[in-house]
Coordinates of C-alpha atoms and ligand atoms in Angstrom, one line a residue:
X1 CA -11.3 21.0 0.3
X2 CA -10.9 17.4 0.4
X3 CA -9.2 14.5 -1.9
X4 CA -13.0 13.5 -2.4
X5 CA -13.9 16.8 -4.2
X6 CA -13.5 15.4 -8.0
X7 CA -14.7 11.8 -7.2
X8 CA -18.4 10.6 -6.8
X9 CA -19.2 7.6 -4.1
X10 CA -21.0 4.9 -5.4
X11 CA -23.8 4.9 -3.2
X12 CA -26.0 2.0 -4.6
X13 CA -23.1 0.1 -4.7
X14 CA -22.2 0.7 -0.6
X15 CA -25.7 -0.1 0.0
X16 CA -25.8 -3.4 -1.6
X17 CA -22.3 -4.4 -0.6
X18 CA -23.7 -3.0 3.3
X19 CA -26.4 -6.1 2.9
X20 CA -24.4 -8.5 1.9
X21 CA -22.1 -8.0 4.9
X22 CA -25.1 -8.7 7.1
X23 CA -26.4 -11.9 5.1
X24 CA -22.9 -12.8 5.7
X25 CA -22.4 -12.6 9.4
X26 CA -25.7 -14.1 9.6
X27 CA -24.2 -16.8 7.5
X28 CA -21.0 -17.5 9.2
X29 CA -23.0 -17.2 12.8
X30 CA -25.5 -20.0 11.4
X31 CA -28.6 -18.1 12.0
X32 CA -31.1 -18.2 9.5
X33 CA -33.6 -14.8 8.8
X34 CA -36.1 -16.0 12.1
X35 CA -33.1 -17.0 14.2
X36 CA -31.6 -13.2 13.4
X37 CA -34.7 -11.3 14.0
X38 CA -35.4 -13.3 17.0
X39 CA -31.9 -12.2 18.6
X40 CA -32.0 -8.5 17.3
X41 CA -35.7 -7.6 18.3
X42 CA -36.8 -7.4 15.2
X43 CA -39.6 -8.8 12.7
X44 CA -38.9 -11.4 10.3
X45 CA -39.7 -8.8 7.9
X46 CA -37.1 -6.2 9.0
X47 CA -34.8 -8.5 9.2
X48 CA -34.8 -9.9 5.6
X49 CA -35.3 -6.5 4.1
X50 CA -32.0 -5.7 5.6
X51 CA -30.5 -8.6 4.5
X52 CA -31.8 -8.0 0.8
X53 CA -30.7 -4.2 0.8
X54 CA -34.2 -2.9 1.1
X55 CA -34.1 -0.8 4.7
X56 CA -30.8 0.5 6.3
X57 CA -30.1 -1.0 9.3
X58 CA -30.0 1.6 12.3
X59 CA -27.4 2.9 14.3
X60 CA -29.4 1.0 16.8
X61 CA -29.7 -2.5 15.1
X62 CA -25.9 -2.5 14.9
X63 CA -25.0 -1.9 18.3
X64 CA -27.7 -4.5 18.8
X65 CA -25.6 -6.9 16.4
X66 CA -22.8 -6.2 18.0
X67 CA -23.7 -6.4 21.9
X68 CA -25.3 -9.8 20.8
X69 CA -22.9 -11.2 18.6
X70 CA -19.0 -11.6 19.1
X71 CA -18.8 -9.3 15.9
X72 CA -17.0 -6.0 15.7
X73 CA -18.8 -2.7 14.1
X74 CA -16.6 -2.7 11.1
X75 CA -18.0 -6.3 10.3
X76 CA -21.0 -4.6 9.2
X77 CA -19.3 -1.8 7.3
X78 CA -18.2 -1.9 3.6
X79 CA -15.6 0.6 1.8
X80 CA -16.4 3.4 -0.3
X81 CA -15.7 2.7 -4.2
X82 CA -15.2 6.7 -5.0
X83 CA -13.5 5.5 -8.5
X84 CA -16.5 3.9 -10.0
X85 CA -14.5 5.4 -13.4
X86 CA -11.6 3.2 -12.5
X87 CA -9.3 6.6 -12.5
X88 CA -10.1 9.3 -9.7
X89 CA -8.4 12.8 -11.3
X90 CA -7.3 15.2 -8.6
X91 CA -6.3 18.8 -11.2
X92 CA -3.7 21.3 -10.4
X93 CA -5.7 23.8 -9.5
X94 CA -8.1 21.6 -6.4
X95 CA -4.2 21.0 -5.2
X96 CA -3.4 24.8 -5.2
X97 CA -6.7 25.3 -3.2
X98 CA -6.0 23.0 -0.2
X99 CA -3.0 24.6 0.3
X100 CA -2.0 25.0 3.9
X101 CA 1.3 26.2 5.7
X102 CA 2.5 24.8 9.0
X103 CA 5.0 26.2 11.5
X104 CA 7.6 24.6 13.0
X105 CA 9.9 25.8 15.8
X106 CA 8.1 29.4 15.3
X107 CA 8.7 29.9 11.4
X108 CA 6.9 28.6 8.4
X109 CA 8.2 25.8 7.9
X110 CA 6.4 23.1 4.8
X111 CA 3.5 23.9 2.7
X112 CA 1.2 20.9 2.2
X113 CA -1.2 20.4 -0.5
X114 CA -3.1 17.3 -1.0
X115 CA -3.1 15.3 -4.0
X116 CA -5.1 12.3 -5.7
X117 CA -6.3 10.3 -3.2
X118 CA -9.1 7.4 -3.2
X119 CA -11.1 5.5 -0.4
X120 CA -10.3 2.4 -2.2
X121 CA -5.8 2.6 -1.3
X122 CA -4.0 3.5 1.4
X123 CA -2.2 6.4 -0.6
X124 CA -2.3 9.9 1.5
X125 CA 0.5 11.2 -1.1
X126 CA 1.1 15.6 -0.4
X127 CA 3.1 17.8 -2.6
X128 CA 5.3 19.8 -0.2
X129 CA 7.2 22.8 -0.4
X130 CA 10.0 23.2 1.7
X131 CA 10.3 26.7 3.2
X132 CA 13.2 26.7 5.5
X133 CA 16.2 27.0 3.6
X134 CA 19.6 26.3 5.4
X135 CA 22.9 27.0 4.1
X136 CA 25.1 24.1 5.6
X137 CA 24.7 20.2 5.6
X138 CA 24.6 20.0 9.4
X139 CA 21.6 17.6 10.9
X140 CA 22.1 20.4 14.2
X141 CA 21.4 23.2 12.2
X142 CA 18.8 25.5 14.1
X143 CA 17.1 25.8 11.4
X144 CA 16.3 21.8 11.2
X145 CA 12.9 20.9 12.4
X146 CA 12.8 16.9 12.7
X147 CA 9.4 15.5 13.1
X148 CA 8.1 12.6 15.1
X149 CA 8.1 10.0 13.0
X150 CA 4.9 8.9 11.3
X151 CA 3.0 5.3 10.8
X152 CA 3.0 5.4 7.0
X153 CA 5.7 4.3 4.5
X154 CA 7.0 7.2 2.7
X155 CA 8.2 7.2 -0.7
X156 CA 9.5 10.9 -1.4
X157 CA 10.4 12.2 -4.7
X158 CA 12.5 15.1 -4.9
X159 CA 12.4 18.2 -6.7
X160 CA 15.2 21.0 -6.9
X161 CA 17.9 21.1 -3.9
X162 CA 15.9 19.6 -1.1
X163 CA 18.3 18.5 2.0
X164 CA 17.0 15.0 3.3
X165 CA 17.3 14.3 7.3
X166 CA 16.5 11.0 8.8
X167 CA 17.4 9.2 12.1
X168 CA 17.8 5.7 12.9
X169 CA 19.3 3.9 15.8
X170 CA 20.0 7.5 17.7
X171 CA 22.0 8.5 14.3
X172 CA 21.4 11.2 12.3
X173 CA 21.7 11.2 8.7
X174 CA 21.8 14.1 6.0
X175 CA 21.5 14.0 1.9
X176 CA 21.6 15.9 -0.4
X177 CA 19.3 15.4 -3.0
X178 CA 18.5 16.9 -6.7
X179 CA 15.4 16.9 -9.1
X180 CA 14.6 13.4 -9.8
X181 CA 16.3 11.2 -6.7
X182 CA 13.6 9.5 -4.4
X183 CA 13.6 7.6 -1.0
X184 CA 11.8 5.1 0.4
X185 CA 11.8 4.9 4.7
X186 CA 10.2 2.9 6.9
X187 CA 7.4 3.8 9.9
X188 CA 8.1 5.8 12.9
X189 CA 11.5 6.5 11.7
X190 CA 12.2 10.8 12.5
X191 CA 13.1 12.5 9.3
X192 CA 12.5 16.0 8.2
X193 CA 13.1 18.0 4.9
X194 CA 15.2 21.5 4.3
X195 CA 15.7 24.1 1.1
X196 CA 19.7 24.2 0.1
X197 CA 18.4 27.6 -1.5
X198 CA 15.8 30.3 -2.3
X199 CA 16.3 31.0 -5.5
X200 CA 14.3 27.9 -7.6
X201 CA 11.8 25.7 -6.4
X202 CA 12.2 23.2 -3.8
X203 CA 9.7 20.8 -3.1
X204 CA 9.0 17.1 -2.4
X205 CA 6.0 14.6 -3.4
X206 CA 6.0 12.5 -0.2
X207 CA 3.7 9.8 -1.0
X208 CA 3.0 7.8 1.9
X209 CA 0.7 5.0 2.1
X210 CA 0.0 2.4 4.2
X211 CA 0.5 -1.3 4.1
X212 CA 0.7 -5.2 5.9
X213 CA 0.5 -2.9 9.2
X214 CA -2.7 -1.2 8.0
X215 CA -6.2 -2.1 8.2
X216 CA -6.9 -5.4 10.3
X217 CA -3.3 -6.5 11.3
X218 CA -3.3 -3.0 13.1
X219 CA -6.3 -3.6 15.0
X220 CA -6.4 -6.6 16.2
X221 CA -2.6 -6.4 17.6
X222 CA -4.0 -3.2 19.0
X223 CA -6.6 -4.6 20.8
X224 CA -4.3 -8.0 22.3
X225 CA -1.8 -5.4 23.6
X226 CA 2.0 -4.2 23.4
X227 CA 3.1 -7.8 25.2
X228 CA 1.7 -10.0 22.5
X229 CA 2.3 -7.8 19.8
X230 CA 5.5 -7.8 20.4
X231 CA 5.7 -11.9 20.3
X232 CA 5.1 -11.4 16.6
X233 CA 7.7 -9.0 15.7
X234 CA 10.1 -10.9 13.9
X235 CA 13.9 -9.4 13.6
X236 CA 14.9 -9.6 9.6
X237 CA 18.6 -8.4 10.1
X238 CA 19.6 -11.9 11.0
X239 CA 18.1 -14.0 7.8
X240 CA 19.5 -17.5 9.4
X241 CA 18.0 -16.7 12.5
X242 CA 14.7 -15.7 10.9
X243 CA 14.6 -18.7 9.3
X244 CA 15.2 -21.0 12.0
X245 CA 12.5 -19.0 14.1
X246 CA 9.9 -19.2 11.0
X247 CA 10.9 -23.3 11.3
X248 CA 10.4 -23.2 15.2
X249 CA 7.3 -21.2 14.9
X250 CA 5.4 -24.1 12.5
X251 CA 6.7 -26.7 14.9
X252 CA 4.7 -24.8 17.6
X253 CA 1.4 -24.2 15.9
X254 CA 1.5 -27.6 14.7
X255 CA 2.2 -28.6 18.0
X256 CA 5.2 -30.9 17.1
X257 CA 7.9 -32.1 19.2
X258 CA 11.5 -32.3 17.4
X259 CA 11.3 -36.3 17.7
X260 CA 7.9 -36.2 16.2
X261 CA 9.3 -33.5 13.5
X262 CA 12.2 -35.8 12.9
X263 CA 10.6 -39.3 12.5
X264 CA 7.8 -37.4 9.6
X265 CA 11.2 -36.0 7.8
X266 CA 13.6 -38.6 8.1
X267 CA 16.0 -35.9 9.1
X268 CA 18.1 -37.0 12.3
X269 CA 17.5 -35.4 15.3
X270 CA 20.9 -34.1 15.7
X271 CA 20.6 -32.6 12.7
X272 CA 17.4 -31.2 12.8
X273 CA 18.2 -29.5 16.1
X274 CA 20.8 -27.9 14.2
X275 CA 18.6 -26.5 11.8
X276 CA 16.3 -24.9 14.6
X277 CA 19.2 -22.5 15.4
X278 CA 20.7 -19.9 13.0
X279 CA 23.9 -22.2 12.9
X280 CA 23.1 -24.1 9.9
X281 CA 21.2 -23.9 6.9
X282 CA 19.0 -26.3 5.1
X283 CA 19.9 -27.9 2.2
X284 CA 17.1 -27.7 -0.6
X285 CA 16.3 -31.6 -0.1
X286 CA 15.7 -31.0 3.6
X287 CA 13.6 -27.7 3.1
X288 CA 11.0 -30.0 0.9
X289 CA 11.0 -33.1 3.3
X290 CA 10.4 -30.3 6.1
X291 CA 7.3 -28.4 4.0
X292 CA 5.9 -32.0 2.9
X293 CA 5.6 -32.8 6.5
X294 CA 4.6 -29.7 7.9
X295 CA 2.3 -29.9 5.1
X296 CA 2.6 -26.4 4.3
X297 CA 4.5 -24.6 0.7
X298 CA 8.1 -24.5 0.9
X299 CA 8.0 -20.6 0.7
X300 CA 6.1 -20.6 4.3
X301 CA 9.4 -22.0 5.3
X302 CA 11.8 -19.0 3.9
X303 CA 12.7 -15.9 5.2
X304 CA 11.9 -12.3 3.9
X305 CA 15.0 -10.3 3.4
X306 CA 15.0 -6.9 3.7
X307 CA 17.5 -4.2 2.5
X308 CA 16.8 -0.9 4.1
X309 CA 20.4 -0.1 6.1
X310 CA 19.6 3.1 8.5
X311 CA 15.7 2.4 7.7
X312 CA 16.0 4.3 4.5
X313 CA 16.7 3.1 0.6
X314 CA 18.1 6.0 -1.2
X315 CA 18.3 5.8 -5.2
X316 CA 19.9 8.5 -7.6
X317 CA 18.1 9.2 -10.5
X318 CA 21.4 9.9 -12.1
X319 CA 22.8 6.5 -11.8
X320 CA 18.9 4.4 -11.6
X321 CA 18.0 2.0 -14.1
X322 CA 16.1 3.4 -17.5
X323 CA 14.7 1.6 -20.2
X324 CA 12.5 1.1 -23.4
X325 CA 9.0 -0.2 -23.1
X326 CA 7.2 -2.4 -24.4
X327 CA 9.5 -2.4 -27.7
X328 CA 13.3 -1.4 -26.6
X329 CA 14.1 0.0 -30.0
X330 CA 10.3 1.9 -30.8
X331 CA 9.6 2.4 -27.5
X332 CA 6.1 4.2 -26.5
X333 CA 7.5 5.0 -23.1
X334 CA 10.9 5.5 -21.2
X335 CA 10.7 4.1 -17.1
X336 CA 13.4 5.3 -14.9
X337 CA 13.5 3.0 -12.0
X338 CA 13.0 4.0 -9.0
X339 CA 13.6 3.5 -4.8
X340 CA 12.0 0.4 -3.4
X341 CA 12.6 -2.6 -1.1
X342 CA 12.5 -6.1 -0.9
X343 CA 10.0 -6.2 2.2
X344 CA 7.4 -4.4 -0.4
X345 CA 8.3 -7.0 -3.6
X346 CA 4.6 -4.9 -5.0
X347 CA 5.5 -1.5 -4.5
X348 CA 7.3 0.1 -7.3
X349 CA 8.0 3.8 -7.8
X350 CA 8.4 4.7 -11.8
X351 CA 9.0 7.7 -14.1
X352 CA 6.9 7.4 -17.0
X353 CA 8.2 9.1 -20.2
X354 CA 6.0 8.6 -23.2
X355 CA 7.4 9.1 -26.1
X356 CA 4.9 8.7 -28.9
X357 CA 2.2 10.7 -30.2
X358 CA -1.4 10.0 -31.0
X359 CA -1.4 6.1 -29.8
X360 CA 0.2 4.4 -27.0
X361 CA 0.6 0.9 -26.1
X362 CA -1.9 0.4 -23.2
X363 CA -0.3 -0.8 -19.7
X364 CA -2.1 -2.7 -16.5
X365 CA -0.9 -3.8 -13.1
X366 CA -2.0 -5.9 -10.2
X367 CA -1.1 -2.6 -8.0
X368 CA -3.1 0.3 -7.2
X369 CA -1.5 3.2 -8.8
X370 CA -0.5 7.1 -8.2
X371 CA 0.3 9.5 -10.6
X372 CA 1.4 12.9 -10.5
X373 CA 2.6 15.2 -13.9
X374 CA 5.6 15.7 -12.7
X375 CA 6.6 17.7 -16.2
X376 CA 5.8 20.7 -18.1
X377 CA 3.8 19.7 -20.7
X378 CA 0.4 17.6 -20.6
X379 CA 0.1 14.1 -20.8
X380 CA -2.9 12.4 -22.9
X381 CA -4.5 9.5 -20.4
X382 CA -6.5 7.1 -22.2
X383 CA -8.1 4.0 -20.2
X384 CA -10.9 1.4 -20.3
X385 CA -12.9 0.4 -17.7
X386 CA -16.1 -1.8 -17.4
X387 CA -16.0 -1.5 -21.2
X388 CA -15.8 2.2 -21.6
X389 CA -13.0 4.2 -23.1
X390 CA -12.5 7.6 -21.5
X391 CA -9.8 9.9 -21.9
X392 CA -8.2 13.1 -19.6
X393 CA -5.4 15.5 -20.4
X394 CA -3.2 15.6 -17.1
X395 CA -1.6 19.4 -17.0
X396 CA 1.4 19.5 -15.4
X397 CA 0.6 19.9 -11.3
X398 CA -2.3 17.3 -11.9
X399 CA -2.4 13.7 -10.3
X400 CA -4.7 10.6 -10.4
X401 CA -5.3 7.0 -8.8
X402 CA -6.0 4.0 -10.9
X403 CA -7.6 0.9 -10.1
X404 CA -5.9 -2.7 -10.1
X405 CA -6.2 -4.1 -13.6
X406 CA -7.2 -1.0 -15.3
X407 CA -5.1 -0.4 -18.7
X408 CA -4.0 2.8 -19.5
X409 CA -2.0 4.2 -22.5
X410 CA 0.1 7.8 -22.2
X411 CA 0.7 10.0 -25.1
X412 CA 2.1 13.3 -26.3
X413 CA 0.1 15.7 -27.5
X414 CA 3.1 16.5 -29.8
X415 CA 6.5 15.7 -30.3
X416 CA 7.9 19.1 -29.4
X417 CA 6.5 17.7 -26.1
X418 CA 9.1 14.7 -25.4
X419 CA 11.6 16.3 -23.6
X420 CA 9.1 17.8 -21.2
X421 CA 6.6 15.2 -20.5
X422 CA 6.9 12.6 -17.4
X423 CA 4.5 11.2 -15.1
X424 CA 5.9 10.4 -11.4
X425 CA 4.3 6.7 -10.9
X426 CA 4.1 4.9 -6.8
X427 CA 2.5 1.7 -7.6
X428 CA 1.7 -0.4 -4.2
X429 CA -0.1 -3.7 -3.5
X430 CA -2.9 -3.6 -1.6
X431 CA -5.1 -6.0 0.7
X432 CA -5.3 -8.6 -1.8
X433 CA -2.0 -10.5 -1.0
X434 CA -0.6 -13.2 -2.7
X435 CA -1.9 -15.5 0.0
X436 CA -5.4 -14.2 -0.9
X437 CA -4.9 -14.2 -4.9
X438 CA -4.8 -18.1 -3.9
X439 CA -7.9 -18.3 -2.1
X440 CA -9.8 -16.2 -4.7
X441 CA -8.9 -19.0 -6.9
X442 CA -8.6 -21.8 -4.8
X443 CA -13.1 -20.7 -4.3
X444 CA -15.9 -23.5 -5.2
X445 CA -17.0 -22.1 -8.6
X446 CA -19.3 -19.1 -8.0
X447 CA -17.7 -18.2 -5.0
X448 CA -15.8 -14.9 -6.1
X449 CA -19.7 -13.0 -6.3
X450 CA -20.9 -14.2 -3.2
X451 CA -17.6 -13.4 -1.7
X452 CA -18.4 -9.8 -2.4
X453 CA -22.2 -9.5 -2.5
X454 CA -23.3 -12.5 -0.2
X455 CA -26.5 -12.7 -1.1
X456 CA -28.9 -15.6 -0.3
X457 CA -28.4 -17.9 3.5
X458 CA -26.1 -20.9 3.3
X459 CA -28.9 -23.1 2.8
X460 CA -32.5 -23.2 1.7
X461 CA -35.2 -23.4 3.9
Ligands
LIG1 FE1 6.9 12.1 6.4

């Protein structure tokens, strides 16, 4: 049983995206249909029915590509879009079937059962159930099983008396956390998960997901090695030294010398030496004259700050921010705010309480988007996508991804239901950054389809 069992892959859709990647690489390599063939063994023919989607290409043909070309094998290979819906439901009951229970330290120790999860976002968000229960706070307890850290952000939501272990720096840390509370911790950090009790249910929705470390970051520093990877870990406790190595780090890619640096700012050179150390900070007038001659956005030259002490950010529910949305005093939904972190400015964690009946105001987001019915009563879903309305009851136990940029409204079925109802929302960003929400607009008009479907040669023969 896999998260894939309610979706449906868009097949045609892989097939044509599959093409264009090859038109595209044949593109960028400036080899036109003959030229291509020619260095792939193949016939004209063979070669411009792959590039127009009409023949796979072979196992064979891409290790060709790839012993030929200085292209990798993922060049060639486009995502699955198993939402072609715009919302991938993942019910209660597909949950309860992939459950599995894992020992640790020779006891049973979680039970894990998957949840919505698409190939388009990095979510790999489990519902688990805590089954050793401890009856002290100590992090030495015997019964404490820590783990060994993991790549993926976590977010964790909590549900009933769930003791919360993490490590950080050789320390070891222990909450106590109730119904409602959530975390959010950084990769590889140890942590680990205990019941306070027996006697009501204890459980955790641990949605982890990947993010800037994911995908082609992760690869290619994989490939260069540990050395120069580490060359571009920068440390973000020190936010005047960060900024003064973000400031030395332009200098060297433009390949400026400080005199040079100093004669295209007008800054003084004593000064400006200053300014390369965490000593001294720039005032606003010197942070433009530096960007204008860098020729780069003056928010290339600041720092990100970061507020994770211990790796963790740990957020009550009792004491988190809640209020009325869209109208404050008719609201159609209640949001509890919950943990985040300023190095993920798009990842948001949310509880969702609608509060009207019927008809709801309809909400969209830039982020990809998990839900889980996190109460006791269902929760009507209505959305639109590619011009079609569709509608799903979520029971409680039931979870779903949403697309970037779909709208979707929440709704009671009643109002006996309003004390009851709440959706558990993790919104993350995902490849499309900021820097690349510029580019898509920054495109020669009728850019953004070829961009996706490339599908003619760069010139015309
Ligand atoms: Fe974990």
């Amino acid at each position: 049983m896999t998260a894939s069992k309610t979706s449906s892959v868009d097949t045609a859709g892989f097939q044509r995206r599959r093409a264009g990647l090859w038109q595209a690489v044949a593109n960028d390599l400036k080899r036109n249909t003959s030229a291509a063939a020619l260095d792939l063994g193949l016939s004209e023919q063979d070669m411009s029915d792959v590039f127009a989607g009409r023949s796979a290409p072979s196992a064979e043909l891409v290790d060709a590509a790839v012993a030929r070309w200085p292209i990798n094998e993922r060049d060639l290979l486009p995502i699955n879009n198993d939402c072609p819906d715009g919302v991938l439901l993942y019910r209660a009951v597909d949950s309860l079937a992939s459950a599995r229970v894992f020992q640790r330290g020779g006891a049973d120790y979680y039970e894990y059962r998957d949840t919505a999860m698409s190939r388009l976002s990095s979510f790999r968000p489990e519902w688990i159930r805590m089954l050793q229960v401890v009856d002290d706070d100590r992090v030495d307890n015997p019964g404490v099983q820590w783990n060994q850290g993991h790549l993926l952000y976590q977010f964790t939501y909590f549900v009933g008396p769930v003791n919360y272990y993490y490590r950080w720096d050789g320390e070891s840390h222990v909450r106590r956390m109730h119904t409602g509370d959530s975390v959010w911790g950084l990769p590889f950090s140890p942590h680990t998960f205990t019941a306070r009790n027996d006697s009501e249910p204890a459980f955790i929705l641990a949605l982890t997901y990947g993010a800037e470390l994911m995908g082609d970051a992760r690869h290619e520093l994989a490939a260069m090695g540990p050395q120069i990877a580490a060359q571009f870990a920068w440390d973000w406790r020190d936010p005047a030294a960060l900024r003064a190595a973000i400031l030395r780090g332009h200098l060297d890619c433009a390949a400026l010398s400080t005199e040079e640096f100093a004669a295209r700012t007008a800054i003084p050179i004593d000064r400006l030496r200053v300014l390369l150390t965490p000593d001294k900070l720039p005032d606003p007038d010197e942070t433009t004259a530096m960007a204008v001659a860098l020729g780069v956005s003056e928010r290339d030259l600041l720092p990100i700050t970061a507020d994770h002490p211990d790796g963790v950010v740990v957020c009550e529910n009792k004491t988190a921010p809640r209020w009325g949305y869209p109208n404050p005093k008719r609201p159609d939904y209640e949001f509890t705010e919950l943990a985040h972190n300023r190095l993920h400015p798009h990842t948001r964690g949310l509880e969702i309480r609608p509060r009207s009946v019927d008809t709801a105001a309809a909400i969209s987001t830039p982020q990809h988007q998990y839900l889980y019915n996190i109460g006791s009563t269902p929760i009507v879903m209505r959305w639109t996508h590619g011009g079609t309305m569709r509608v799903a009851t979520l029971a409680p136990g039931d979870s779903v991804y949403v697309m970037p940029f779909v709208p979707c409204a929440y709704h009671l079925e009643s109002d006996a239901d309003a004390d009851t109802a709440c959706l558990l929302d993790l919104r993350i960003g995902g490849t499309v950054t900021p820097e690349a929400r510029i580019a898509l607009g920054a495109m020669h008009p009728g850019g953004l389809e070829r961009l996706l479907e490339e599908d003619r040669p760069w010139y015309r023969e």
